[in-house]
Coordinates of C-alpha atoms and ligand atoms in Angstrom, one line a residue:
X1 CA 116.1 70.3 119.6
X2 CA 114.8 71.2 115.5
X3 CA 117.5 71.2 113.2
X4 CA 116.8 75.1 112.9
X5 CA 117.6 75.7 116.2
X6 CA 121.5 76.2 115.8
X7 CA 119.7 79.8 114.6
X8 CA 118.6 81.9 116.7
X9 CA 115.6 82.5 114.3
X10 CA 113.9 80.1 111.7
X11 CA 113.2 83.2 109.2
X12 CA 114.3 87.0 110.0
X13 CA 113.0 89.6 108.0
X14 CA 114.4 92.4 107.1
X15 CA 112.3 95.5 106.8
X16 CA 108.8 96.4 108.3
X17 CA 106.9 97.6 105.3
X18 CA 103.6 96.0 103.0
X19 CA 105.8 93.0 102.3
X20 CA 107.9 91.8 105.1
X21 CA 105.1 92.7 108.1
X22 CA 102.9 90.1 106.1
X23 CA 105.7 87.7 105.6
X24 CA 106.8 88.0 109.2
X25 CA 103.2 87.8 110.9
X26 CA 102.0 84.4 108.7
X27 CA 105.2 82.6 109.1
X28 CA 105.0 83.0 112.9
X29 CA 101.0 82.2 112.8
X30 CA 102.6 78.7 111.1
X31 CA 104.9 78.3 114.1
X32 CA 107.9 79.3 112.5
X33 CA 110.1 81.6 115.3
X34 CA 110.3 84.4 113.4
X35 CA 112.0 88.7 113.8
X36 CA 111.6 91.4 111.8
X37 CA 113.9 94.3 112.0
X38 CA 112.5 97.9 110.9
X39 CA 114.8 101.0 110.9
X40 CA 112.5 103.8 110.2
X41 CA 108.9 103.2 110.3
X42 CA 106.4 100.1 110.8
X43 CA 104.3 99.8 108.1
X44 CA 106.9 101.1 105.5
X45 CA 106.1 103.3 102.5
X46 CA 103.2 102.9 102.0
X47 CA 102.2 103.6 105.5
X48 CA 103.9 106.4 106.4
X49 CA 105.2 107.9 102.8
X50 CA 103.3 106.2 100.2
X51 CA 99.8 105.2 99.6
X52 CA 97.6 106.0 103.0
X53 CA 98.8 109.6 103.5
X54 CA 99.1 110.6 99.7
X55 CA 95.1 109.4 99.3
X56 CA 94.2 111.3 102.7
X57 CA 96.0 114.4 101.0
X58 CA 94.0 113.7 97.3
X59 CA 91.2 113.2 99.6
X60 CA 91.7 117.0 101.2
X61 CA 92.7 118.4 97.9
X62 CA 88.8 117.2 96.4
X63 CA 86.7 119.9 98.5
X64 CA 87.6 122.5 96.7
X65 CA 86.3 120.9 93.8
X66 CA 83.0 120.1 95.2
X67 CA 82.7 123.4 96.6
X68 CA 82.4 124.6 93.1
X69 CA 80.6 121.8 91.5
X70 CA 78.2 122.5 94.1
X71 CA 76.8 126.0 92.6
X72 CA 75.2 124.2 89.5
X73 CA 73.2 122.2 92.2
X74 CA 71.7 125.2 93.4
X75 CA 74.2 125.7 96.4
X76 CA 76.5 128.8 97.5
X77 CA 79.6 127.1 98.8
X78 CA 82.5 128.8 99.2
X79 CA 85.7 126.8 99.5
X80 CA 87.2 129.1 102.7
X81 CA 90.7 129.0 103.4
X82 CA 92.4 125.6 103.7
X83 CA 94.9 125.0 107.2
X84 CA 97.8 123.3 105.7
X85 CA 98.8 122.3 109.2
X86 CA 95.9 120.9 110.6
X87 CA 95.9 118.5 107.7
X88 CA 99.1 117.3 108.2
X89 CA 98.3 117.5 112.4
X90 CA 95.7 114.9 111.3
X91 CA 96.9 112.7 109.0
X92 CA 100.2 112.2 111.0
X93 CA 97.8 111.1 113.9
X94 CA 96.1 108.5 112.0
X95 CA 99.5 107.5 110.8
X96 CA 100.8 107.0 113.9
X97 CA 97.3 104.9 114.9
X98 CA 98.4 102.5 111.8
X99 CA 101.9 102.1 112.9
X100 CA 101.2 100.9 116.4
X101 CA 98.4 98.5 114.7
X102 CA 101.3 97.1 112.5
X103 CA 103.5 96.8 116.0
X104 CA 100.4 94.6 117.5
X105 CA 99.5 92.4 114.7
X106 CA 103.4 91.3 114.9
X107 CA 103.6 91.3 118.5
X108 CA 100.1 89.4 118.9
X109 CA 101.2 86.6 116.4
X110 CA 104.5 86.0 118.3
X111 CA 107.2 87.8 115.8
X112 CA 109.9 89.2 117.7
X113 CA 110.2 93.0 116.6
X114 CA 113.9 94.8 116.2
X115 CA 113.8 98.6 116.1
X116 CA 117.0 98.7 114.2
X117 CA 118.7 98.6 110.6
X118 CA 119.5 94.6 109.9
X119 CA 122.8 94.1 107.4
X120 CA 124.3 90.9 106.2
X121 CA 127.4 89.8 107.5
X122 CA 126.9 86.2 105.8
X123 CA 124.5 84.4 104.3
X124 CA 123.3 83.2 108.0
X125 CA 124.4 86.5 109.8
X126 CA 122.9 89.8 109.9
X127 CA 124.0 92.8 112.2
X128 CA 121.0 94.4 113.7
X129 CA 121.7 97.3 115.6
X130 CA 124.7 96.2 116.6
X131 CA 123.7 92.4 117.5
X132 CA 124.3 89.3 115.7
X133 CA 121.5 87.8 114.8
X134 CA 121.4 84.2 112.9
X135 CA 118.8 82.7 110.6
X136 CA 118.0 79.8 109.2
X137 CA 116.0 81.8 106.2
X138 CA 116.4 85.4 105.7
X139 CA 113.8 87.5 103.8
X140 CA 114.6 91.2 101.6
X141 CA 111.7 93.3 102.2
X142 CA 114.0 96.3 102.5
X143 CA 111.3 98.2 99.5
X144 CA 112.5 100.6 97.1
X145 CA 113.6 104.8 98.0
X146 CA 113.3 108.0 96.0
X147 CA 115.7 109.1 93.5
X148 CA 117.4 112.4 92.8
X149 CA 118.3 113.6 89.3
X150 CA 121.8 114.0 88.7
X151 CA 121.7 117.8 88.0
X152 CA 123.3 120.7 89.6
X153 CA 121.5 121.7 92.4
X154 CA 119.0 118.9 92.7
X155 CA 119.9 119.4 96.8
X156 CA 117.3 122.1 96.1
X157 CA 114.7 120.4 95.8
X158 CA 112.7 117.9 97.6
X159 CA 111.9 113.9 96.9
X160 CA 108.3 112.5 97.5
X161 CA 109.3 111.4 101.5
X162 CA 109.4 115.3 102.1
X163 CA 106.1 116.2 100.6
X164 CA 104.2 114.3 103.4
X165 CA 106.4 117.4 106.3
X166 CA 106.7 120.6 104.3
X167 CA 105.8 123.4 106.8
X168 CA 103.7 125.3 104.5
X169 CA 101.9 124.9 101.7
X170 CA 104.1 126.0 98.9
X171 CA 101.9 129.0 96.5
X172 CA 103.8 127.5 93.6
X173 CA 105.3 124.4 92.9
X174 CA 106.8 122.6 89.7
X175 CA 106.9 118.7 90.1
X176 CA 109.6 117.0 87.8
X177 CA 108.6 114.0 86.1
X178 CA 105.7 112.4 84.4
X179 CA 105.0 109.3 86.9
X180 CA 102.0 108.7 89.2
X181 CA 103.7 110.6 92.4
X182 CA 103.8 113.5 90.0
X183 CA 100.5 113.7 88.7
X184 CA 98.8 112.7 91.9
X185 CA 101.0 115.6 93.8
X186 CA 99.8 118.0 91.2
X187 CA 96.3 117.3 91.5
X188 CA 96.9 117.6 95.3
X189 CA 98.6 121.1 95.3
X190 CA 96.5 122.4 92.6
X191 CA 93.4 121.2 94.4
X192 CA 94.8 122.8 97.5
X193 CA 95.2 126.3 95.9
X194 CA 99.0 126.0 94.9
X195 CA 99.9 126.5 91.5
X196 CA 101.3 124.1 89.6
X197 CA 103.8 123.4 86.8
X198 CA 104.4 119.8 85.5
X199 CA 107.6 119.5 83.5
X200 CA 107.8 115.5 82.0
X201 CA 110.2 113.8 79.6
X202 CA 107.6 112.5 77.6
X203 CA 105.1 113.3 75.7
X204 CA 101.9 112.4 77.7
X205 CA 102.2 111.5 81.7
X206 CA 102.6 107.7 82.8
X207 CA 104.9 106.0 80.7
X208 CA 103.5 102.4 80.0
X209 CA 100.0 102.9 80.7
X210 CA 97.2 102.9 78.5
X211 CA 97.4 105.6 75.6
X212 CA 94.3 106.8 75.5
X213 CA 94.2 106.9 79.4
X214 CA 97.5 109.4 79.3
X215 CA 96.4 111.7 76.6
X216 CA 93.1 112.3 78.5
X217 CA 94.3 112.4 81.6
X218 CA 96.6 115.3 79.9
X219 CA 93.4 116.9 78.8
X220 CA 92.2 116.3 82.8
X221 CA 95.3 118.0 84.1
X222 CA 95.6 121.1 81.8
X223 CA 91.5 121.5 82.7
X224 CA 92.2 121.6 86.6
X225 CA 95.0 124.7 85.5
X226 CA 97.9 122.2 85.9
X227 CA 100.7 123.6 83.3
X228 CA 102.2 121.0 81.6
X229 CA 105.6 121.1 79.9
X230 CA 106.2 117.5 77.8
X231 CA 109.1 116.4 76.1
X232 CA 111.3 119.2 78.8
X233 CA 114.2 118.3 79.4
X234 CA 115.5 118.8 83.3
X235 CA 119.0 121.2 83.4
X236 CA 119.7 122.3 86.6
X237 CA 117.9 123.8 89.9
X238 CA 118.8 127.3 90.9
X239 CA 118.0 129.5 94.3
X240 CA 116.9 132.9 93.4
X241 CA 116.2 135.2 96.4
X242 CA 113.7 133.1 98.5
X243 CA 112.8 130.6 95.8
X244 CA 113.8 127.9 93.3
X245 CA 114.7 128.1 89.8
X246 CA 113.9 125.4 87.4
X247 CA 116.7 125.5 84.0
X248 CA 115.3 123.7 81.1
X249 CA 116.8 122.6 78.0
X250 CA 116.5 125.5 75.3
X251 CA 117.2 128.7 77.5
X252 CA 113.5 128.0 79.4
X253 CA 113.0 128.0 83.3
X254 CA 110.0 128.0 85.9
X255 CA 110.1 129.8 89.0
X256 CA 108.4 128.0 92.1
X257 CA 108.5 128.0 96.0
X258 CA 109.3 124.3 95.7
X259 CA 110.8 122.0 93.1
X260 CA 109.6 118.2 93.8
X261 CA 111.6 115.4 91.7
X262 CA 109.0 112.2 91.3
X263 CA 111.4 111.2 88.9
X264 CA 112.0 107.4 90.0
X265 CA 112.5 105.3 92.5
X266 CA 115.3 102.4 92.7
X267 CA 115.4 99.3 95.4
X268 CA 116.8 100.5 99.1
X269 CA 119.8 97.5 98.7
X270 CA 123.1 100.6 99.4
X271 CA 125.1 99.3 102.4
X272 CA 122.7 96.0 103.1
X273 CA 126.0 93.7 102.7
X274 CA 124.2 91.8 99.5
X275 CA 127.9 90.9 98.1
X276 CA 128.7 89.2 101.7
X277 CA 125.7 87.3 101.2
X278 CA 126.7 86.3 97.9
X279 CA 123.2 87.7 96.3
X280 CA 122.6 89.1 93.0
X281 CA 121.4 92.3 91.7
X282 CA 119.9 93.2 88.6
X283 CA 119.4 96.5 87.2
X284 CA 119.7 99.7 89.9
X285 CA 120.4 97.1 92.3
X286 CA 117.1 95.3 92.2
X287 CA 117.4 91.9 94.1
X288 CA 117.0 88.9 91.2
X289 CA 114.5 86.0 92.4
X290 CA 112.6 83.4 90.8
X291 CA 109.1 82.8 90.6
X292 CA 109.2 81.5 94.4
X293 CA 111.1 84.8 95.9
X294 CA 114.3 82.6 96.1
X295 CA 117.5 84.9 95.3
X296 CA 121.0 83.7 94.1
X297 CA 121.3 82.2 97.8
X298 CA 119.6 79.2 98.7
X299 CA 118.2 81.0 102.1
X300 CA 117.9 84.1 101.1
X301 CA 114.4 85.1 99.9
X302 CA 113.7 88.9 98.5
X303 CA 110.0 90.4 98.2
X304 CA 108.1 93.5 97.3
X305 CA 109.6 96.6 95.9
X306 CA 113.1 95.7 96.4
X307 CA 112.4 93.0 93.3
X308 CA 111.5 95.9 91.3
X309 CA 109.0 94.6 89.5
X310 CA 105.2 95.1 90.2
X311 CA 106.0 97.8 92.6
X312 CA 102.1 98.3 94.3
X313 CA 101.6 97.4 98.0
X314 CA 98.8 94.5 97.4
X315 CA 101.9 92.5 95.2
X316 CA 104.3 93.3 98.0
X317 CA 101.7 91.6 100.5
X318 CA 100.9 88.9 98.1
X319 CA 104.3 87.6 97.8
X320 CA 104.9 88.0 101.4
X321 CA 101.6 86.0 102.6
X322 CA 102.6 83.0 99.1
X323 CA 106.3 83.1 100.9
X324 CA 105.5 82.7 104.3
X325 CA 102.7 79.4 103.3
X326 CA 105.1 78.0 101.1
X327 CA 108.0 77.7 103.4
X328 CA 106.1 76.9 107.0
X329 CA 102.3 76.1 106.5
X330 CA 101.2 72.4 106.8
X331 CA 98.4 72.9 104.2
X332 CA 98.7 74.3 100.4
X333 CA 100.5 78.1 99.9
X334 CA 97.4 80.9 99.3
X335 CA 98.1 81.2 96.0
X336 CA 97.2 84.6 94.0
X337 CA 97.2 85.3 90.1
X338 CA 99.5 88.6 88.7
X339 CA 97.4 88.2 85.0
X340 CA 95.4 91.2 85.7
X341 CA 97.3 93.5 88.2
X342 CA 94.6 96.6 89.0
X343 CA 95.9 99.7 89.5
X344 CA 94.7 103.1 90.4
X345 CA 96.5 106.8 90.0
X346 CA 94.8 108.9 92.3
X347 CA 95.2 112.0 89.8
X348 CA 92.3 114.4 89.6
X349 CA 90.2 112.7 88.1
X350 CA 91.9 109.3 89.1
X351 CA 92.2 106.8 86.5
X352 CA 92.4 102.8 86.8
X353 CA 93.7 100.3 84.8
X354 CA 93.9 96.2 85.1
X355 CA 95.3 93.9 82.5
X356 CA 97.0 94.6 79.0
X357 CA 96.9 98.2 77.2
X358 CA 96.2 98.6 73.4
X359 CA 99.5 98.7 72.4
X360 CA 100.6 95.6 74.7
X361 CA 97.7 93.6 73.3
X362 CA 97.9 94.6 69.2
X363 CA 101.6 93.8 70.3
X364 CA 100.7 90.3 70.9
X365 CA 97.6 89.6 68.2
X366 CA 94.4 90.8 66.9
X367 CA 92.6 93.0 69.3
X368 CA 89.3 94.5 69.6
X369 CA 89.0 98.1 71.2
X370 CA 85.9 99.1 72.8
X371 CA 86.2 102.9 74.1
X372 CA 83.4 105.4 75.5
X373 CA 84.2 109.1 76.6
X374 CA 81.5 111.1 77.9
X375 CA 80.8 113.7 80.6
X376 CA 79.8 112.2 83.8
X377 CA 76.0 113.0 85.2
X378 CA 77.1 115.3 88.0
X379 CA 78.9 117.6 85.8
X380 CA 76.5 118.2 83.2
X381 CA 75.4 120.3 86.2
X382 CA 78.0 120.9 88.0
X383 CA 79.7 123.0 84.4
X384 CA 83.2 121.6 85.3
X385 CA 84.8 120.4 82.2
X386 CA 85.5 116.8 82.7
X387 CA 85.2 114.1 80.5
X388 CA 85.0 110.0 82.0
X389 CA 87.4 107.5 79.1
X390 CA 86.4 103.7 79.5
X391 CA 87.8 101.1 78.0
X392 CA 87.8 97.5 76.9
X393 CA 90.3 95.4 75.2
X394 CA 89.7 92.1 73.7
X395 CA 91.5 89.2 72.3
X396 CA 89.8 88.8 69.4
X397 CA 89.9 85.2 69.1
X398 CA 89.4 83.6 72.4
X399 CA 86.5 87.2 73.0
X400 CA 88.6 87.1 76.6
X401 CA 88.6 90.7 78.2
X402 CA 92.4 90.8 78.8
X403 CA 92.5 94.8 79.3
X404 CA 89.8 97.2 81.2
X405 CA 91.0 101.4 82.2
X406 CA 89.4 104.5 82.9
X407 CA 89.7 107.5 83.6
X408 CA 86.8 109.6 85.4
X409 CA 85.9 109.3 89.2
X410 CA 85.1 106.1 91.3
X411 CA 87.5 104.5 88.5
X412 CA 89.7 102.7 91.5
X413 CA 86.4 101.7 93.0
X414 CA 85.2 100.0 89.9
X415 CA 88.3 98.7 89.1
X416 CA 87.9 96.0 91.3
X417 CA 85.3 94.5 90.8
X418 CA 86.3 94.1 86.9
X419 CA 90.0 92.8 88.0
X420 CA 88.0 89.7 89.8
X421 CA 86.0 89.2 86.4
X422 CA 89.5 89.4 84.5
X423 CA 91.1 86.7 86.8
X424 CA 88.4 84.6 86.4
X425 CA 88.3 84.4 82.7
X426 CA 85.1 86.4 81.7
X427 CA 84.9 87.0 78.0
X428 CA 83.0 90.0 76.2
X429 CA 79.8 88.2 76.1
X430 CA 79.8 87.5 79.9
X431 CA 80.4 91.4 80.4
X432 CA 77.3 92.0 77.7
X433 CA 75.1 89.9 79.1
X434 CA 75.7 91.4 82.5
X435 CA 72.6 93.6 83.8
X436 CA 73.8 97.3 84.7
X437 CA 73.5 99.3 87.4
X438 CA 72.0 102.5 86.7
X439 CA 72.0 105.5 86.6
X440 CA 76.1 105.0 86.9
X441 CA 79.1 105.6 85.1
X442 CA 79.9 101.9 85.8
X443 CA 77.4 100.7 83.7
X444 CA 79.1 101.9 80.8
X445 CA 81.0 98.6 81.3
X446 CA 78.3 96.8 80.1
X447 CA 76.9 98.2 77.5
X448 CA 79.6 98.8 75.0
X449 CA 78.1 97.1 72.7
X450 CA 79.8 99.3 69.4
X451 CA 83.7 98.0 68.8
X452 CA 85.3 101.4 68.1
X453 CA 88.6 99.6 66.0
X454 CA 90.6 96.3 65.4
X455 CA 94.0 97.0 66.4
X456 CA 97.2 94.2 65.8
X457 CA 98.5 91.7 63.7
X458 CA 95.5 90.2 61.6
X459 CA 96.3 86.6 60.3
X460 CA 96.7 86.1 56.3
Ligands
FAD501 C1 104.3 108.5 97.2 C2 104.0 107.1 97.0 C3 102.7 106.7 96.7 C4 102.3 105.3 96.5 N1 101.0 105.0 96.3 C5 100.7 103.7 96.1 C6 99.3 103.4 95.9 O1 98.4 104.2 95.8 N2 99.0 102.0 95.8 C7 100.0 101.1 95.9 O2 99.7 99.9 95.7 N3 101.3 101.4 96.0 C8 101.7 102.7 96.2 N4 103.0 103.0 96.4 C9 104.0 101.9 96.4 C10 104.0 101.2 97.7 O3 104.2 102.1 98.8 C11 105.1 100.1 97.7 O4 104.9 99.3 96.6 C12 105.1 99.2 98.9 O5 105.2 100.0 100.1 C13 106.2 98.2 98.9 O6 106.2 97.4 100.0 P1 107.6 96.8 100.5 O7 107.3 95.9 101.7 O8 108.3 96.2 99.3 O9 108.6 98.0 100.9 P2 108.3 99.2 101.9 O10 106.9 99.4 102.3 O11 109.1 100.3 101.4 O12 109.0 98.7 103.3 C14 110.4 98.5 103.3 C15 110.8 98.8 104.8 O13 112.1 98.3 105.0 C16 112.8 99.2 105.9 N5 114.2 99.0 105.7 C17 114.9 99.3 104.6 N6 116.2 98.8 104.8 C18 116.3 98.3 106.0 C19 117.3 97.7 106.8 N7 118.5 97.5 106.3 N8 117.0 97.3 108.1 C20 115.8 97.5 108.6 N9 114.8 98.0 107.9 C21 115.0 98.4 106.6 C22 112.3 100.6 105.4 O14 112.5 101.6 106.5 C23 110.8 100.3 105.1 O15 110.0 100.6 106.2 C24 103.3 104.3 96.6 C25 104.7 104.7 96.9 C26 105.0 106.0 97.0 C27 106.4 106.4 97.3

């Protein structure tokens, strides 16, 4: 008998999502004997409310666009009517395709698979569904849930989970907050015919990312006939005969068919039994690990969005796939580097980013800027107003390219590919002396040969 087996599991994990099917699937491919409990949906978030059916529904919301782009090419497309039903008929189908792959690939490596909520009764113990369940290690992968303002009537309107179900296609909408759910729903609804009110905080959508990238995806926006409203401030919801009223500060309001609140989202830890456990939460209950997923408890292991920290399905997988090598493989952990994060908003345009912004990097030193803007080829045709932003940022001393974004389409394609030069070090000479690929937005990359400005603290 292995020490472990006084358990009735060497590692249970708790939720099915990005993070915890990975964990659960390579622990068990090391011979660990491992469960995973899911209470909702396999796959998660991004799975079912996140990610794969948000880009299907940016993906639907484009053809409109190209309808019209198409006339400057010498076509007569007309955009027709869209069926907001069959879309959702469809994407729910390949939904439902994903989460039965997600049930095999757990199944196939030997996981044993709980359809039930899992809480902590010790550090050892959970309850799932009613069972008690030991474990010698026991992983958080329980991923992060969206948040309500707390304004009267909020009950009015809906969170991002309900977006993926509405029965119709609401004519108007106003979406609440300045985040990428926000601006990626209002390019959907817009592009689908709706119209659409954005009503932020701030000045300029996405807090934290890029300046230049926000104030021209705010040019972006207010082209496609999205209304913004910056620096708002959020009062209350009303109903008024069959629709919503949104109060803002200063006697203003919008009236829409649907108010959506994209206005955060905190770790899913409420009624998980942490404090029996005995492990610690951080700041709106985020589960606090170390560098090696290891919470307060020295079994208890948290990943993914329920950290609250990089919250993007590749990290969540990352740090499920480094957790599960570290504790059972019998070779070295796959090991993965978080210098250069990409990330893509799927906004129309979309816009992608990897590495530091401006401000992060004059924060830190001296700091050369390379920026282009410039209308893409196919809409020098087309006559759509949209302008592609691309961007470089340099250490200045070591020439390292420690910060690439743009904003213009293909930009999570190409995003990529300059993410792997990033991690591996490449310096503004290596991208110069890189041969482009034309005719192509891309190549822009390679060619900005023109610093536009030194930004950050110059040494005396
Ligand atoms: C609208 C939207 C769009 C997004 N778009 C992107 C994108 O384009 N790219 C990207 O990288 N990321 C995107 N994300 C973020 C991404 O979905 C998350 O980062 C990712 O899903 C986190 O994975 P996770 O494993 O930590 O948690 P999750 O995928 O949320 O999985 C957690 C699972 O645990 C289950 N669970 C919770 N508590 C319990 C319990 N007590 N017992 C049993 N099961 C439980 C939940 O039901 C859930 O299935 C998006 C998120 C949203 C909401």
């Amino acid at each position: 008998m292995s020490p472990t087996q006084e358990y009735d599991f060497d590692l249970f994990v708790i939720g099915g999502g990005s993070g915890g099917v990975r964990c659960a699937r390579i622990a068990a491919s090391h011979g660990a004997r491992v469960g995973v409990a899911e209470e909702r949906f396999w796959g998660g978030t991004c799975v079912n409310v996140g990610c794969v059916p948000k880009k299907l529904m940016v993906q639907a919301s484009e053809y409109r666009g190209y309808a019209e782009d198409s006339h400057g090419f010498g076509w007569d497309t007309q955009p027709g009517a869209h069926d907001w039903t069959k879309l959702i008929a469809t994407k729910d189908a390949e939904i439902s395709r994903l989460n039965a792959i997600y049930v095999k690939l757990l199944s196939s490596a030997g996981v044993e698979i709980f359809e039930a909520r899992a809480t902590f009764r010790d550090p050892h113990t959970l309850d799932v569904g009613g069972r008690r369940i030991t474990a010698e290690r026991i992983v958080i992968a329980t991923g992060g849930r969206p948040e309500r303002p707390d304004i009267p009537g909020a009950e009015l309107g809906i969170i991002s989970d309900a977006a993926f179900h509405l029965p119709e296609r609401p004519a108007r909408v106003v979406l609440v907050g300045g985040g990428y759910i926000s601006v990626e729903f209002a390019g959907i609804f817009a592009g689908l015919g709706s119209q659409v009110d954005l009503v932020m905080r701030q000045p300029l959508p996405l807090r934290g990312f890029d300046n230049d990238l926000r104030e021209g995806l705010a040019e972006a926006l207010t082209a496609n006939g999205i209304r913004l409203h910056p620096s708002a401030k959020v009062m209350a919801v009303e109903a008024v005969g069959d629709h919503k009223r949104l109060v803002l500060a200063e006697g203003k309001s919008i009236d829409a068919d649907l108010v959506f609140f994209a206005t955060g989202r905190i770790p899913n830890v409420a009624g998980l039994g942490l404090d029996l456990a005995g492990v610690t939460t951080g700041r709106n209950g985020a589960v606090v690990v170390d560098e090696e997923q290891l919470t307060s408890q020295p079994n208890i292991y948290a990943i993914g969005d329920v950290t609250d920290r990089l919250n993007l399905t590749p990290v969540a997988i990352a740090e499920g796939h480094a957790l599960a090598d570290r504790l059972y493989a019998p070779g070295p952990a796959r090991n993965w580097s978080f210098a250069a994060v990409p990330t893509a908003v799927f906004s129309t345009p979309p816009l992608a980013t990897a590495g530091l912004t401006e401000e992060q990097a004059a924060a830190r030193g001296e700091t050369d800027i390379y920026v282009t803007r410039f209308t893409p080829m196919r809409h020098t045709i087309s006559g759509r107003h949209r302008r592609a932003l691309m961007k470089l940022v340099v250490d200045h001393a070591t020439q390292r390219v420690i910060g690439a974004h743009m904003l213009g389409e293909d930009a999570p394609e190409m995003m990529q590919g300059l993410a792997i030069a990033m991690t591996a070090g490449a310096t503004k000479a290596d991208f110069d002396r890189t041969i482009g690929i034309h005719p192509t937005a891309a190549e822009e990359f390679v060619t900005l040969r023109t610093r536009t400005r030194v930004v950050g603290k110059v040494e005396a």
